[in-house]
PDB file of C-alpha atoms and ligand atoms in Angstrom:
ATOM      1  CA  MET A   1      29.484 -95.785-100.589  1.00  0.00           C
ATOM      2  CA  GLN A   2      28.058 -92.595-102.527  1.00  0.00           C
ATOM      3  CA  ALA A   3      27.313 -90.849 -98.695  1.00  0.00           C
ATOM      4  CA  TYR A   4      31.276 -91.174 -97.494  1.00  0.00           C
ATOM      5  CA  LEU A   5      32.325 -90.385-100.985  1.00  0.00           C
ATOM      6  CA  ASP A   6      30.414 -86.781-100.474  1.00  0.00           C
ATOM      7  CA  ALA A   7      31.336 -86.505 -97.322  1.00  0.00           C
ATOM      8  CA  VAL A   8      35.081 -87.005 -98.029  1.00  0.00           C
ATOM      9  CA  ARG A   9      34.374 -84.492-101.190  1.00  0.00           C
ATOM     10  CA  ASN A  10      33.055 -81.686 -98.616  1.00  0.00           C
ATOM     11  CA  ASN A  11      34.752 -81.652 -95.545  1.00  0.00           C
ATOM     12  CA  VAL A  12      38.520 -83.423 -96.632  1.00  0.00           C
ATOM     13  CA  CYS A  13      38.969 -82.168-100.290  1.00  0.00           C
ATOM     14  CA  PRO A  14      38.922 -78.565 -99.710  1.00  0.00           C
ATOM     15  CA  VAL A  15      41.913 -78.211 -97.732  1.00  0.00           C
ATOM     16  CA  CYS A  16      43.469 -80.875 -99.301  1.00  0.00           C
ATOM     17  CA  LEU A  17      47.247 -79.672-100.705  1.00  0.00           C
ATOM     18  CA  ASP A  18      45.983 -81.004-104.320  1.00  0.00           C
ATOM     19  CA  ALA A  19      43.044 -79.930-104.209  1.00  0.00           C
ATOM     20  CA  VAL A  20      42.384 -76.979-107.160  1.00  0.00           C
ATOM     21  CA  MET A  21      40.193 -73.927-105.664  1.00  0.00           C
ATOM     22  CA  ALA A  22      38.272 -71.577-106.962  1.00  0.00           C
ATOM     23  CA  GLY A  23      38.318 -68.948-103.748  1.00  0.00           C
ATOM     24  CA  ASN A  24      36.860 -70.978-100.901  1.00  0.00           C
ATOM     25  CA  GLN A  25      35.292 -73.725-103.721  1.00  0.00           C
ATOM     26  CA  PHE A  26      36.254 -77.034-104.383  1.00  0.00           C
ATOM     27  CA  VAL A  27      36.807 -77.147-107.620  1.00  0.00           C
ATOM     28  CA  ARG A  28      38.499 -80.113-108.731  1.00  0.00           C
ATOM     29  CA  CYS A  29      40.745 -82.775-107.576  1.00  0.00           C
ATOM     30  CA  GLY A  30      44.688 -81.913-109.134  1.00  0.00           C
ATOM     31  CA  LEU A  31      46.155 -84.556-108.623  1.00  0.00           C
ATOM     32  CA  PRO A  32      48.146 -85.448-111.996  1.00  0.00           C
ATOM     33  CA  ALA A  33      46.570 -87.531-114.350  1.00  0.00           C
ATOM     34  CA  GLY A  34      47.405 -91.240-114.158  1.00  0.00           C
ATOM     35  CA  ARG A  35      47.167 -90.539-110.357  1.00  0.00           C
ATOM     36  CA  LYS A  36      44.440 -91.514-108.341  1.00  0.00           C
ATOM     37  CA  CYS A  37      43.462 -90.936-104.416  1.00  0.00           C
ATOM     38  CA  PRO A  38      44.155 -93.382-102.381  1.00  0.00           C
ATOM     39  CA  VAL A  39      40.945 -92.074-100.615  1.00  0.00           C
ATOM     40  CA  GLU A  40      38.507 -93.171-103.184  1.00  0.00           C
ATOM     41  CA  ILE A  41      40.847 -96.341-104.159  1.00  0.00           C
ATOM     42  CA  TYR A  42      40.154 -97.995-100.942  1.00  0.00           C
ATOM     43  CA  LEU A  43      36.996 -95.849 -99.505  1.00  0.00           C
ATOM     44  CA  PRO A  44      35.273 -99.372 -99.144  1.00  0.00           C
ATOM     45  CA  GLN A  45      38.315-100.821 -96.488  1.00  0.00           C
ATOM     46  CA  VAL A  46      38.559 -97.118 -95.151  1.00  0.00           C
ATOM     47  CA  VAL A  47      34.923 -97.288 -94.499  1.00  0.00           C
ATOM     48  CA  GLU A  48      35.620-100.738 -92.620  1.00  0.00           C
ATOM     49  CA  VAL A  49      38.829 -99.847 -91.045  1.00  0.00           C
ATOM     50  CA  VAL A  50      36.708 -96.901 -89.535  1.00  0.00           C
ATOM     51  CA  GLU A  51      33.971 -98.701 -87.865  1.00  0.00           C
ATOM     52  CA  SER A  52      36.113-101.817 -86.236  1.00  0.00           C
ATOM     53  CA  VAL A  53      37.756-100.027 -84.178  1.00  0.00           C
ATOM     54  CA  ASP A  54      36.018 -98.287 -81.295  1.00  0.00           C
ATOM     55  CA  SER A  55      38.943 -95.983 -79.341  1.00  0.00           C
ATOM     56  CA  TRP A  56      40.037 -93.057 -78.146  1.00  0.00           C
ATOM     57  CA  LEU A  57      43.306 -93.380 -79.527  1.00  0.00           C
ATOM     58  CA  MET A  58      44.220 -92.416 -83.169  1.00  0.00           C
ATOM     59  CA  ASP A  59      47.043 -94.585 -82.804  1.00  0.00           C
ATOM     60  CA  ASP A  60      45.063 -97.805 -82.872  1.00  0.00           C
ATOM     61  CA  TYR A  61      43.106 -96.443 -85.842  1.00  0.00           C
ATOM     62  CA  VAL A  62      45.843 -95.336 -87.806  1.00  0.00           C
ATOM     63  CA  GLU A  63      47.138 -99.163 -86.907  1.00  0.00           C
ATOM     64  CA  ALA A  64      44.496-100.975 -88.617  1.00  0.00           C
ATOM     65  CA  LEU A  65      44.690 -98.529 -91.251  1.00  0.00           C
ATOM     66  CA  ARG A  66      48.075 -99.489 -91.590  1.00  0.00           C
ATOM     67  CA  GLU A  67      47.433-103.452 -91.268  1.00  0.00           C
ATOM     68  CA  LYS A  68      44.094-102.894 -93.512  1.00  0.00           C
ATOM     69  CA  VAL A  69      44.702-100.776 -96.443  1.00  0.00           C
ATOM     70  CA  CYS A  70      48.490-100.134 -96.611  1.00  0.00           C
ATOM     71  CA  ALA A  71      50.143-103.303 -96.171  1.00  0.00           C
ATOM     72  CA  PHE A  72      47.609-104.435-100.294  1.00  0.00           C
ATOM     73  CA  CYS A  73      48.482-100.552-100.950  1.00  0.00           C
ATOM     74  CA  GLU A  74      51.071-101.400-104.367  1.00  0.00           C
ATOM     75  CA  ASN A  75      52.909 -98.098-103.669  1.00  0.00           C
ATOM     76  CA  SER A  76      53.878 -99.791 -99.945  1.00  0.00           C
ATOM     77  CA  THR A  77      56.996-102.546 -99.774  1.00  0.00           C
ATOM     78  CA  GLY A  78      56.001-104.391 -96.699  1.00  0.00           C
ATOM     79  CA  ASP A  79      56.113-101.229 -93.845  1.00  0.00           C
ATOM     80  CA  PHE A  80      58.104 -98.791 -96.603  1.00  0.00           C
ATOM     81  CA  CYS A  81      56.007 -96.173 -98.369  1.00  0.00           C
ATOM     82  CA  ALA A  82      57.580 -93.681-100.446  1.00  0.00           C
ATOM     83  CA  LEU A  83      54.562 -91.422-100.963  1.00  0.00           C
ATOM     84  CA  ARG A  84      53.219 -91.532 -96.900  1.00  0.00           C
ATOM     85  CA  LEU A  85      57.565 -90.277 -96.000  1.00  0.00           C
ATOM     86  CA  GLN A  86      56.929 -87.536 -98.309  1.00  0.00           C
ATOM     87  CA  ALA A  87      53.529 -86.581 -97.218  1.00  0.00           C
ATOM     88  CA  ASP A  88      52.054 -87.278-100.752  1.00  0.00           C
ATOM     89  CA  CYS A  89      49.148 -89.643 -99.997  1.00  0.00           C
ATOM     90  CA  ALA A  90      46.271 -87.488 -99.177  1.00  0.00           C
ATOM     91  CA  LEU A  91      44.559 -90.639 -96.862  1.00  0.00           C
ATOM     92  CA  ASP A  92      47.441 -90.831 -95.130  1.00  0.00           C
ATOM     93  CA  ARG A  93      48.053 -87.100 -94.637  1.00  0.00           C
ATOM     94  CA  TYR A  94      44.188 -86.568 -93.843  1.00  0.00           C
ATOM     95  CA  PHE A  95      43.060 -89.501 -92.241  1.00  0.00           C
ATOM     96  CA  MET A  96      41.334 -88.108 -88.967  1.00  0.00           C
ATOM     97  CA  LEU A  97      39.797 -85.743 -91.636  1.00  0.00           C
ATOM     98  CA  VAL A  98      38.620 -88.743 -93.482  1.00  0.00           C
ATOM     99  CA  ALA A  99      37.498 -90.792 -90.232  1.00  0.00           C
ATOM    100  CA  ASP A 100      35.245 -88.460 -88.895  1.00  0.00           C
ATOM    101  CA  ALA A 101      33.760 -87.717 -92.414  1.00  0.00           C
ATOM    102  CA  ILE A 102      33.426 -91.609 -92.537  1.00  0.00           C
ATOM    103  CA  LYS A 103      31.590 -91.665 -88.708  1.00  0.00           C
ATOM    104  CA  GLU A 104      29.103 -88.419 -89.273  1.00  0.00           C
ATOM    105  CA  VAL A 105      28.084 -90.021 -92.178  1.00  0.00           C
ATOM    106  CA  ASP A 106      26.711 -93.274 -89.818  1.00  0.00           C
ATOM    107  CA  THR A 107      25.803 -91.005 -87.021  1.00  0.00           C
ATOM    108  CA  ARG A 108      23.028 -89.530 -89.656  1.00  0.00           C
ATOM    109  CA  THR A 109      22.421 -92.862 -90.652  1.00  0.00           C
ATOM    110  CA  ASN A 110      21.776 -94.317 -87.565  1.00  0.00           C
ATOM    111  CA  ALA A 111      19.696 -91.560 -86.561  1.00  0.00           C
ATOM    112  CA  VAL A 112      17.445 -91.764 -89.626  1.00  0.00           C
ATOM    113  CA  ASN A 113      17.137 -95.383 -89.350  1.00  0.00           C
ATOM    114  CA  GLU A 114      16.071 -95.379 -85.451  1.00  0.00           C
ATOM    115  CA  THR A 115      13.188 -92.144 -85.980  1.00  0.00           C
ATOM    116  CA  ALA A 116      12.173 -94.673 -89.007  1.00  0.00           C
ATOM    117  CA  GLY A 117      12.528 -97.578 -86.526  1.00  0.00           C
ATOM    118  CA  ILE A 118      15.068 -99.614 -88.640  1.00  0.00           C
ATOM    119  CA  PRO A 119      16.968-101.834 -86.111  1.00  0.00           C
TER     120      PRO A 119
HETATM  121  S1  SF4 B 201      43.713 -85.947-103.496  1.00  0.00           S
HETATM  122 FE1  SF4 B 201      41.844 -87.371-102.483  1.00  0.00          FE
HETATM  123  S2  SF4 B 201      41.553 -85.444-101.287  1.00  0.00           S
HETATM  124 FE2  SF4 B 201      42.555 -85.101-102.229  1.00  0.00          FE
HETATM  125  S3  SF4 B 201      41.550 -83.430-103.663  1.00  0.00           S
HETATM  126 FE3  SF4 B 201      42.029 -85.091-105.056  1.00  0.00          FE
HETATM  127  S4  SF4 B 201      40.909 -86.201-104.342  1.00  0.00           S
HETATM  128 FE4  SF4 B 201      40.399 -84.733-102.798  1.00  0.00          FE
HETATM  129  S1  SF4 B 202      50.419 -94.459 -97.358  1.00  0.00           S
HETATM  130 FE1  SF4 B 202      51.263 -95.256 -98.713  1.00  0.00          FE
HETATM  131  S2  SF4 B 202      50.352 -97.928 -98.319  1.00  0.00           S
HETATM  132 FE2  SF4 B 202      49.345 -96.434 -97.581  1.00  0.00          FE
HETATM  133  S3  SF4 B 202      47.758 -96.288 -98.428  1.00  0.00           S
HETATM  134 FE3  SF4 B 202      49.030 -93.762 -98.950  1.00  0.00          FE
HETATM  135  S4  SF4 B 202      50.234 -94.797-100.410  1.00  0.00           S
HETATM  136 FE4  SF4 B 202      49.072 -96.592 -99.729  1.00  0.00          FE
END
């Protein structure tokens, strides 16, 4: 999971509205104390979602996210999520970037394995 987390920190956090930045440099997550980023909380499940979908349509990824992550998130009630409604969930806001970061790690890992002859 560390490689995925690093990819998120590199590709998503620096553009996140909740980030504390020093110029172009990401310093830390600026979510208030007691709030943890859903990207980090649900990262293993989000990786599963991204790897389970093979589609050109972002809607297919979002549908899987709703089914496999949002449905079990403490912030949701049925299909309703107040944070999502207020664009206050980084996972929802940057899901495309998160998905791209995960795919990038997978592509890199597959290339390394292929070179090493690992199936
Ligand atoms: S809310 Fe999540 S994505 Fe945004 S800066 Fe914090 S850890 Fe990064
Ligand atoms: S959109 Fe809402 S239900 Fe889905 S992960 Fe974010 S906070 Fe949780």
